[in-house]
PDB file of C-alpha atoms in Angstrom:
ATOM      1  CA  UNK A   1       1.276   6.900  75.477  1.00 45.00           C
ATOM      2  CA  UNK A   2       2.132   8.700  72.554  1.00 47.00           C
ATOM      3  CA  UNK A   3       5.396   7.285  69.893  1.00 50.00           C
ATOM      4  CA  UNK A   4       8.069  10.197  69.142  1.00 52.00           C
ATOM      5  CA  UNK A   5      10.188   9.756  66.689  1.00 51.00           C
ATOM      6  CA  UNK A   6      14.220  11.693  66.028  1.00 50.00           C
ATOM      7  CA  UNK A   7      16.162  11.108  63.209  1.00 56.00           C
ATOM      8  CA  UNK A   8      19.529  11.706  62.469  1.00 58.00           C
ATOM      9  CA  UNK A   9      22.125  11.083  59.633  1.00 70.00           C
ATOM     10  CA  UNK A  10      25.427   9.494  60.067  1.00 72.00           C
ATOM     11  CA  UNK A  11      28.612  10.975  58.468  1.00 71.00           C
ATOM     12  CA  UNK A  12      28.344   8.371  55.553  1.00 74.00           C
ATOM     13  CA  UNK A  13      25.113   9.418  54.613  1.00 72.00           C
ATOM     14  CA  UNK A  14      22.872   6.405  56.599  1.00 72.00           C
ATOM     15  CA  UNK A  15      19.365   8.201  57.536  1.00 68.00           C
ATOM     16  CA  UNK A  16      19.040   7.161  61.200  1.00 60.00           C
ATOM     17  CA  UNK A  17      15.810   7.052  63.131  1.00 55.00           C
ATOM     18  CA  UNK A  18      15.098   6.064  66.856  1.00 51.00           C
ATOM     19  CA  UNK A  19      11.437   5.618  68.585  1.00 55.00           C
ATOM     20  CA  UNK A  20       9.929   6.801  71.594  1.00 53.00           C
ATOM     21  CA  UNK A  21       6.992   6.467  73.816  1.00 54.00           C
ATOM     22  CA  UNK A  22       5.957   9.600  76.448  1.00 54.00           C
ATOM     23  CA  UNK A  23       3.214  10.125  78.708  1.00 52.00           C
ATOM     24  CA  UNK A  24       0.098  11.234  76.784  1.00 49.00           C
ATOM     25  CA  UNK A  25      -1.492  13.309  79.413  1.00 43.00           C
ATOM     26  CA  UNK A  26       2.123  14.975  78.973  1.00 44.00           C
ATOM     27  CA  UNK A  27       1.688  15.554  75.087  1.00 47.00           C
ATOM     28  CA  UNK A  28      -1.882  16.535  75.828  1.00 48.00           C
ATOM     29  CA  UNK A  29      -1.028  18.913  78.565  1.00 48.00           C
ATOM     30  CA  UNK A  30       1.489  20.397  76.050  1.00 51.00           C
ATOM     31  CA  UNK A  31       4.393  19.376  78.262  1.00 49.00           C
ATOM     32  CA  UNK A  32       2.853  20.899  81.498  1.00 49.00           C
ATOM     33  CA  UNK A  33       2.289  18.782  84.951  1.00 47.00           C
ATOM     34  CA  UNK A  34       2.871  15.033  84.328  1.00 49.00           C
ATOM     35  CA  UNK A  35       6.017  13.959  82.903  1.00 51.00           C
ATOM     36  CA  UNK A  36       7.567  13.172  79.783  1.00 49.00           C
ATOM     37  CA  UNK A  37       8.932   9.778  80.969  1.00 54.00           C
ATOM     38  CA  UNK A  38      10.057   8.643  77.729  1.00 62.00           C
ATOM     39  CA  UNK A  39      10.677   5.138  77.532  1.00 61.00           C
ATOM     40  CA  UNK A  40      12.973   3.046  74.619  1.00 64.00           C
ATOM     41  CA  UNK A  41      10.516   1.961  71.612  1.00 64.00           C
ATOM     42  CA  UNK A  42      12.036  -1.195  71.001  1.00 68.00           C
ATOM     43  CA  UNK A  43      12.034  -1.971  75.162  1.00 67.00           C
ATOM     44  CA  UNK A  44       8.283  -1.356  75.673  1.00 70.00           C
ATOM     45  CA  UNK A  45       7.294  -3.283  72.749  1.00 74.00           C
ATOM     46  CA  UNK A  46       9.390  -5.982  73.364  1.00 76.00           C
ATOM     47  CA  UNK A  47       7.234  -6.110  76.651  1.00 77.00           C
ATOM     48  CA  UNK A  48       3.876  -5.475  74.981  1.00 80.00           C
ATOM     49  CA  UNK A  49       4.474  -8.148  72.235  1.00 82.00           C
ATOM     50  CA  UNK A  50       5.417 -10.344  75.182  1.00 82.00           C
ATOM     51  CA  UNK A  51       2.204  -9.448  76.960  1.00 80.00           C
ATOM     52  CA  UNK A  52       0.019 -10.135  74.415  1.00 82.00           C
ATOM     53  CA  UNK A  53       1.606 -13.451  73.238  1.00 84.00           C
ATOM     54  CA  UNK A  54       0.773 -14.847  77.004  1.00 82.00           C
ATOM     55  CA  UNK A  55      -2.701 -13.667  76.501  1.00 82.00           C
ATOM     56  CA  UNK A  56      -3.810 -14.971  73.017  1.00 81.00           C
ATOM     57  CA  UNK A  57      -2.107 -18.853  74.355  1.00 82.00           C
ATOM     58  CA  UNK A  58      -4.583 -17.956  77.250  1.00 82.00           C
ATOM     59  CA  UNK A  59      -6.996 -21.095  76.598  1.00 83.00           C
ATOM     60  CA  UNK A  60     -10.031 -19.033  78.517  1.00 84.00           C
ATOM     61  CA  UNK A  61      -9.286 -16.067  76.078  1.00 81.00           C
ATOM     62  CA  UNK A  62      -9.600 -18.245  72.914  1.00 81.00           C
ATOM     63  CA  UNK A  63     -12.321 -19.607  73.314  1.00 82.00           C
ATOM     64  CA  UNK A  64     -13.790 -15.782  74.494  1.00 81.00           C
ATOM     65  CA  UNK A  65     -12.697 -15.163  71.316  1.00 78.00           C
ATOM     66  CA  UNK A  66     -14.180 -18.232  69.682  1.00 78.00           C
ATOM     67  CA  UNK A  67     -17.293 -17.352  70.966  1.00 78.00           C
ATOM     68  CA  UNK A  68     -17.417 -13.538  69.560  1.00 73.00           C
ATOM     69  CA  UNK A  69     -16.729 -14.562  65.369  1.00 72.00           C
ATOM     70  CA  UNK A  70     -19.913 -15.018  63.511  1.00 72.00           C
ATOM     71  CA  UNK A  71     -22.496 -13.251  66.246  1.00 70.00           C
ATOM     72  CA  UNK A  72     -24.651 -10.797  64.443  1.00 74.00           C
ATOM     73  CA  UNK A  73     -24.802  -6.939  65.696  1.00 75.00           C
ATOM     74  CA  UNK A  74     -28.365  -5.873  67.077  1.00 81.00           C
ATOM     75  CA  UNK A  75     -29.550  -3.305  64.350  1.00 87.00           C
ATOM     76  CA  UNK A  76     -33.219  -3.907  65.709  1.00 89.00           C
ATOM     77  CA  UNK A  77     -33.835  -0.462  67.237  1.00 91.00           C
ATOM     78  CA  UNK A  78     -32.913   0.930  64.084  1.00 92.00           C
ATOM     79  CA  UNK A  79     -34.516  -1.671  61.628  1.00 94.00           C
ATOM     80  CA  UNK A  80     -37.824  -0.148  63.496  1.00 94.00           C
ATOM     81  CA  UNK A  81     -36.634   3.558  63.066  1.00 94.00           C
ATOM     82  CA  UNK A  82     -36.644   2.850  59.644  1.00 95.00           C
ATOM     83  CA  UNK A  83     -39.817   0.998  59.377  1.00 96.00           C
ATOM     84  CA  UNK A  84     -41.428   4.042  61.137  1.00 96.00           C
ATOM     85  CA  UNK A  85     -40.342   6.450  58.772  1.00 96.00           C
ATOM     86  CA  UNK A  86     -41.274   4.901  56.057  1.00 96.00           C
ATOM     87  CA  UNK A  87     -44.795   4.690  57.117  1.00 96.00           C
ATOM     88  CA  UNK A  88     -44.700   8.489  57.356  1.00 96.00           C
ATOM     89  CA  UNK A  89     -42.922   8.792  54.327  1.00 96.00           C
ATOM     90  CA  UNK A  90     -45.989   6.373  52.481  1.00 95.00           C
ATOM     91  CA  UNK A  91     -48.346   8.801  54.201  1.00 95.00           C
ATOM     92  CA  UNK A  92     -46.766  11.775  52.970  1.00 95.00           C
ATOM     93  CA  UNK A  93     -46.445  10.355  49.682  1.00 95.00           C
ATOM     94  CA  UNK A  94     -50.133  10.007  49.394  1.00 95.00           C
ATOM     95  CA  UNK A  95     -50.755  13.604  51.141  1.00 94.00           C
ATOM     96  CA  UNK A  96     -49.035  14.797  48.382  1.00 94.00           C
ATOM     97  CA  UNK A  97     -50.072  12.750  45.128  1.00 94.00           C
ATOM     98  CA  UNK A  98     -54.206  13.902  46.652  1.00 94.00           C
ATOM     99  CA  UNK A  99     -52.837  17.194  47.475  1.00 93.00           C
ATOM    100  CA  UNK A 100     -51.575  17.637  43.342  1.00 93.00           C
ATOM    101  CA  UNK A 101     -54.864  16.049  42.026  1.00 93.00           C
ATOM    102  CA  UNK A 102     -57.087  18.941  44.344  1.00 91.00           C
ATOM    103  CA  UNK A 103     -54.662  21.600  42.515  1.00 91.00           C
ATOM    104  CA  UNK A 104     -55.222  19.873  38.719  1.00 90.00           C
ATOM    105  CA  UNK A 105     -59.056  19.803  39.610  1.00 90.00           C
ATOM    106  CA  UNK A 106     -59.374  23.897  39.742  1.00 88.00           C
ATOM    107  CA  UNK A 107     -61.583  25.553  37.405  1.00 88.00           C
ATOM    108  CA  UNK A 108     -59.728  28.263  36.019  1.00 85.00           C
ATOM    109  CA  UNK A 109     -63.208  30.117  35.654  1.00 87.00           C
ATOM    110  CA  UNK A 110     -63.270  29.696  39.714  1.00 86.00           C
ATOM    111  CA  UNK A 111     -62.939  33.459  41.094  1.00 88.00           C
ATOM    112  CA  UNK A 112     -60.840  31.855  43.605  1.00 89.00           C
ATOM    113  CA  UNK A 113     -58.677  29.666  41.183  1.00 88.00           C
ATOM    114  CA  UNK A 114     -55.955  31.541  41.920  1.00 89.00           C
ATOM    115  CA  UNK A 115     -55.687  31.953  45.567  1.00 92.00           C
ATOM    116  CA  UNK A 116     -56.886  28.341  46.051  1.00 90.00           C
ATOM    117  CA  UNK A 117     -53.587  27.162  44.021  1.00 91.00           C
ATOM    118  CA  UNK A 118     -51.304  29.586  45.627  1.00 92.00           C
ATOM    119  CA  UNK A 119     -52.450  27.879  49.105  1.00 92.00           C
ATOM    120  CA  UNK A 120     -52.307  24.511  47.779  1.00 92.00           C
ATOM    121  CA  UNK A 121     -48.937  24.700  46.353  1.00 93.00           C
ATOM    122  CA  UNK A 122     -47.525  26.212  49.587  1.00 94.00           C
ATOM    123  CA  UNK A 123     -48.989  23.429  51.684  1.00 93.00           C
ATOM    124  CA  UNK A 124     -47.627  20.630  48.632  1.00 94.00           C
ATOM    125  CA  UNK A 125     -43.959  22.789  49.510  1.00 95.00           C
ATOM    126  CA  UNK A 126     -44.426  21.743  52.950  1.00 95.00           C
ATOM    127  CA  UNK A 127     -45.230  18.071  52.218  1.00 95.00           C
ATOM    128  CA  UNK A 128     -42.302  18.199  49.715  1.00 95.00           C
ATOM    129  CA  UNK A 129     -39.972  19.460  52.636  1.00 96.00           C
ATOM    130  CA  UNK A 130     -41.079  17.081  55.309  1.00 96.00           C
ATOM    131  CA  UNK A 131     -40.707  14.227  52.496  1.00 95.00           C
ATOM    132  CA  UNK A 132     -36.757  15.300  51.817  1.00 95.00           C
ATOM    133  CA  UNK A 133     -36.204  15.459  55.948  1.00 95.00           C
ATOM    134  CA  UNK A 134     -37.775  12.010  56.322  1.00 95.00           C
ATOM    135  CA  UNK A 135     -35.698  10.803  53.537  1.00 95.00           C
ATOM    136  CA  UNK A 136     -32.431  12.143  55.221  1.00 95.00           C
ATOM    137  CA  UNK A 137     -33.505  10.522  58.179  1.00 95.00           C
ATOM    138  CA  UNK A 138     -33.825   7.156  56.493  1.00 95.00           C
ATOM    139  CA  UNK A 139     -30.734   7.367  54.716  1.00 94.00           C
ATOM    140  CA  UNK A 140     -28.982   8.491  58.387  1.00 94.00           C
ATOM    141  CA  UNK A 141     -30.397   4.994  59.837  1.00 94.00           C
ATOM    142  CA  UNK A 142     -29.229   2.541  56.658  1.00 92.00           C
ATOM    143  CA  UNK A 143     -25.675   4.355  57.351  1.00 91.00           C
ATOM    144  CA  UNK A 144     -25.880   3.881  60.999  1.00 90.00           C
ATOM    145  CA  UNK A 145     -26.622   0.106  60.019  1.00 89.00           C
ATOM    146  CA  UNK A 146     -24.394  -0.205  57.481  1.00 86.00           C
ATOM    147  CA  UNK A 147     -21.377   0.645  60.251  1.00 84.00           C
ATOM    148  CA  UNK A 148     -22.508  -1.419  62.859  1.00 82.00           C
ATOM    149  CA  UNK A 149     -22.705  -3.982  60.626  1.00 79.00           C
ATOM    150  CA  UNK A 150     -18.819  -3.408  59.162  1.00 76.00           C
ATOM    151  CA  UNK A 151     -18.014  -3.040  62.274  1.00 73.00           C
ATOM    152  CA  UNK A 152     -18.879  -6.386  63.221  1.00 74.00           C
ATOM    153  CA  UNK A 153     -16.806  -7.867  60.127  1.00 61.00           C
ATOM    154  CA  UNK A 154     -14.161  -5.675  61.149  1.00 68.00           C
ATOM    155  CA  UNK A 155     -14.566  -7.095  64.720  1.00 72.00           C
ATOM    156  CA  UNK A 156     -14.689 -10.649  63.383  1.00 76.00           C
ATOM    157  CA  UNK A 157     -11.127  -9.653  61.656  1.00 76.00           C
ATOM    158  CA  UNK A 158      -9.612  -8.763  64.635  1.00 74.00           C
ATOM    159  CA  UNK A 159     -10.770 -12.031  66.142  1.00 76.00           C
ATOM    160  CA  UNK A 160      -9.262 -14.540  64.068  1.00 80.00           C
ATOM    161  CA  UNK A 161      -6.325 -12.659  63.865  1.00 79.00           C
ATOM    162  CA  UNK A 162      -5.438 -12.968  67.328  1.00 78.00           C
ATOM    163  CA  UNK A 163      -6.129 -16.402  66.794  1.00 78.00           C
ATOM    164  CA  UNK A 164      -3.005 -16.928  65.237  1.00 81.00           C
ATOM    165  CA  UNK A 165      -1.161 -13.933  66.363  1.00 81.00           C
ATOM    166  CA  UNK A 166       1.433 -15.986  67.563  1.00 78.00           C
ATOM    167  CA  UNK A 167       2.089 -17.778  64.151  1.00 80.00           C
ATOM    168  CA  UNK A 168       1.730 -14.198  61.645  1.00 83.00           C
ATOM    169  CA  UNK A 169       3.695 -11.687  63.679  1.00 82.00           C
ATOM    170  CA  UNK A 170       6.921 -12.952  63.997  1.00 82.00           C
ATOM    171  CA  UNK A 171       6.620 -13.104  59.645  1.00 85.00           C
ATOM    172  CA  UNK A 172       5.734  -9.310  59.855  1.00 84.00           C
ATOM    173  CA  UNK A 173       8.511  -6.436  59.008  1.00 85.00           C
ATOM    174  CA  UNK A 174       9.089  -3.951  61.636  1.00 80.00           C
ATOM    175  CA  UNK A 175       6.510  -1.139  60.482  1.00 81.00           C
ATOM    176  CA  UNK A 176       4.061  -3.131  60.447  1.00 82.00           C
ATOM    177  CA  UNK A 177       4.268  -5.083  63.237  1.00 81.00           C
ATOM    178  CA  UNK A 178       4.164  -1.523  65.084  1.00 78.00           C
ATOM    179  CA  UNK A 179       1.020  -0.696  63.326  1.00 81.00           C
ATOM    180  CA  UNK A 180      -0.531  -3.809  64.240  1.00 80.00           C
ATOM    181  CA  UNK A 181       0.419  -3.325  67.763  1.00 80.00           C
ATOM    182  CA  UNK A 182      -0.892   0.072  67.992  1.00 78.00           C
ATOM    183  CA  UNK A 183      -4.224  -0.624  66.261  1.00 78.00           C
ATOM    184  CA  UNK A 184      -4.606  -3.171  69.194  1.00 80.00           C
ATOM    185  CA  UNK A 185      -3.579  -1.245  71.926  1.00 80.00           C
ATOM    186  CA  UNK A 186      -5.616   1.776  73.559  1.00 81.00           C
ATOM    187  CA  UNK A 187      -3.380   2.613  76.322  1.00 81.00           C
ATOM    188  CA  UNK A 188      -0.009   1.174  78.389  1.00 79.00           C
ATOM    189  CA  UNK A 189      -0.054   2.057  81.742  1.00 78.00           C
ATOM    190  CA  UNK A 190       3.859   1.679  83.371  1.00 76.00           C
ATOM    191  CA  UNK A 191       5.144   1.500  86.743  1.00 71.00           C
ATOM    192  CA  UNK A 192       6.986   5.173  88.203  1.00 72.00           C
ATOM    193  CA  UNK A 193       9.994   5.727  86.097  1.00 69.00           C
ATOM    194  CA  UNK A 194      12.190   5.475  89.209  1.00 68.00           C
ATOM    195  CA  UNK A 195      11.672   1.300  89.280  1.00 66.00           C
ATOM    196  CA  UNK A 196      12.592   0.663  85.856  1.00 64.00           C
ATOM    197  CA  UNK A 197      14.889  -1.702  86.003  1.00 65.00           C
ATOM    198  CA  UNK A 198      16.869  -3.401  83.070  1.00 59.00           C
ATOM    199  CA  UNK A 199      15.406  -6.875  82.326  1.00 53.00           C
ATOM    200  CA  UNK A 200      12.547  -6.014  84.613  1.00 63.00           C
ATOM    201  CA  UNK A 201       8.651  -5.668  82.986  1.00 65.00           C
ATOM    202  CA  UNK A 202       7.909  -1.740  83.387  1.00 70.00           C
ATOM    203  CA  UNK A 203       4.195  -2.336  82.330  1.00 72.00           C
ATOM    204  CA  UNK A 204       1.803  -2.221  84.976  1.00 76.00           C
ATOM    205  CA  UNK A 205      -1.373  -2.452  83.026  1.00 77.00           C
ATOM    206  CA  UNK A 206      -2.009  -2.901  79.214  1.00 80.00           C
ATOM    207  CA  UNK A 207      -5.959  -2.028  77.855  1.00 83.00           C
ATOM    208  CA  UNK A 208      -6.743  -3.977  75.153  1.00 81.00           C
ATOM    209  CA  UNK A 209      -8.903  -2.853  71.916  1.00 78.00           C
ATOM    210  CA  UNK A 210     -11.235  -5.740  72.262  1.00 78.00           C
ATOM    211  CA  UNK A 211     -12.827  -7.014  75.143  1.00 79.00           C
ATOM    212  CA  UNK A 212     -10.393  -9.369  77.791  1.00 80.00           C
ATOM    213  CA  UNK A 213     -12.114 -10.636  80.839  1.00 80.00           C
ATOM    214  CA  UNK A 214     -11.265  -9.786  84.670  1.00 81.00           C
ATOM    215  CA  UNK A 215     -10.772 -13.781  84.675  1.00 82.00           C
ATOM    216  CA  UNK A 216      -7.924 -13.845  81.485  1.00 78.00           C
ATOM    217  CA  UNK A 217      -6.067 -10.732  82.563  1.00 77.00           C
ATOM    218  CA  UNK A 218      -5.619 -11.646  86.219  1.00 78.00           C
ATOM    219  CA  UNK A 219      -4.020 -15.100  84.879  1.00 74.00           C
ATOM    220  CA  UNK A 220      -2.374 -13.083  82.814  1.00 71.00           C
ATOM    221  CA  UNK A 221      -0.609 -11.065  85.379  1.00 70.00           C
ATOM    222  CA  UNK A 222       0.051 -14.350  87.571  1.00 70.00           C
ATOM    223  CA  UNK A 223       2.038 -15.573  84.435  1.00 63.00           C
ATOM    224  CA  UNK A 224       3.701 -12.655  83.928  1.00 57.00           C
ATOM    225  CA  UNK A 225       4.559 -11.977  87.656  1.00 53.00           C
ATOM    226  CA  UNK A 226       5.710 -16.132  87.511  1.00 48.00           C
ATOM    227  CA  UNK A 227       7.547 -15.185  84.127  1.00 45.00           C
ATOM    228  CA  UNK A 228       9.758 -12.533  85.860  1.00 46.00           C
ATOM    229  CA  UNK A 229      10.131 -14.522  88.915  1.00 38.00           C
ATOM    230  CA  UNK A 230      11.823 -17.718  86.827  1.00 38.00           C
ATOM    231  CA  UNK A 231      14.247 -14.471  84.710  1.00 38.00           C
ATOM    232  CA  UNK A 232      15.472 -13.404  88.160  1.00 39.00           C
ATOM    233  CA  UNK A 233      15.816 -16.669  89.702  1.00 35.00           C
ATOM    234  CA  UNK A 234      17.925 -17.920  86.428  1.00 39.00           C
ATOM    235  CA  UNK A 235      20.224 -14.738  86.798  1.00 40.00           C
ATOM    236  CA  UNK A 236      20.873 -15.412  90.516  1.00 37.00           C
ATOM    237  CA  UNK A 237      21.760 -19.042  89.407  1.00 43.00           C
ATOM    238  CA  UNK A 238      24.453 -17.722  86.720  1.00 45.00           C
TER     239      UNK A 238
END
């Protein structure tokens, strides 16, 4: 789903603004085949807030959670790539550093003094040139590294902020409690337009930026499904 945004002003001057969610196959298609199906901002993330309050009290989900903070990112594979290319690297070091001392060694009365230079500075280029690639190649790994490894903090944010999700986003102003819930969503799946119903959940499926097991989002939907059930029965009752 993708948020659009229209704006208005009123006579006395008031800048106006109202959100939006559409279909983003629709925004990607550039309004061809699937439809726009715009849906009220403030209903679907009523519903997504909702959703994701019933999943962080989830006691399974916590302690999936629990169990994610603090575990170290495998950087292994590319602790050895390194390794490797800095053995070549050590090897060409030394290629080159004999390589110089055979150039300073040349008589200049040799005959061939000249030619003997001009081939041992083109193979030194060579070494120099292989050097600089296997540099760039160890500098690619300590970045690759270096994001896995802020991703994991990053990760480990993310954790124990759901942890008390319930407690910080009620605090939040409006902005950016939509940030935060967009930075945690990846995509909101809703039932056809045609069964909207006021007071009704139009989410079928909500995919989650972090991992949620089969297990926690099938109890999810069970208390969501119960949820609904006890709205109805309490509006029959009135």
């Amino acid at each position: 789903m993708y948020s659009d945004t229209s704006a208005w002003t009123n006579k006395d001057g008031t800048r106006r603004y109202k959100w939006k969610y559409q279909c983003g196959h629709y925004a990607k298609s550039k309004f061809g085949q699937c439809k726009k199906n715009a849906i009220s901002a403030e209903w679907i993330e009523a519903e997504v807030i909702e959703y994701t309050k019933l999943l962080v009290r989830n006691q399974q989900f916590a302690e999936d959670i629990q169990s994610q903070i603090g575990q170290k990112v495998d950087v292994s594979e590319i602790d050895i790539e390194i390794q490797n290319y800095r053995k070549k690297l050590t090897k060409l070091e030394r290629s080159k550093s004999n390589l110089e001392q055979d150039i300073d060694s040349i008589y200049d009365d040799d005959k061939n003094a000249e030619r003997k230079r001009r081939d041992m500075n083109n193979r030194l280029n060579k070494i120099y040139e292989e050097i600089y690639s296997i540099e760039d190649q160890i500098t690619d790994c300590e970045m690759r590294k270096a994001s896995a490894e802020q991703n994991t903090l990053t990760k480990d944010n993310v954790y124990k902020m759901l942890l008390v999700f319930d407690k910080i986003f009620d605090k939040m102003n409006d902005a950016d409690k939509r940030k935060l819930i967009e930075s945690m969503i990846l995509e909101v799946q809703l039932h056809p337009k045609e069964t909207w119903e006021e007071g009704k959940n139009p989410i079928k499926e909500i995919k989650y930026a972090f991992p949620v097991s089969d297990e926690v989002m099938d109890a999810l939907r069970e208390n969501v499904a119960s949820v609904e059930t006890c709205v109805l029965l309490s509006k029959l009752g009135q």
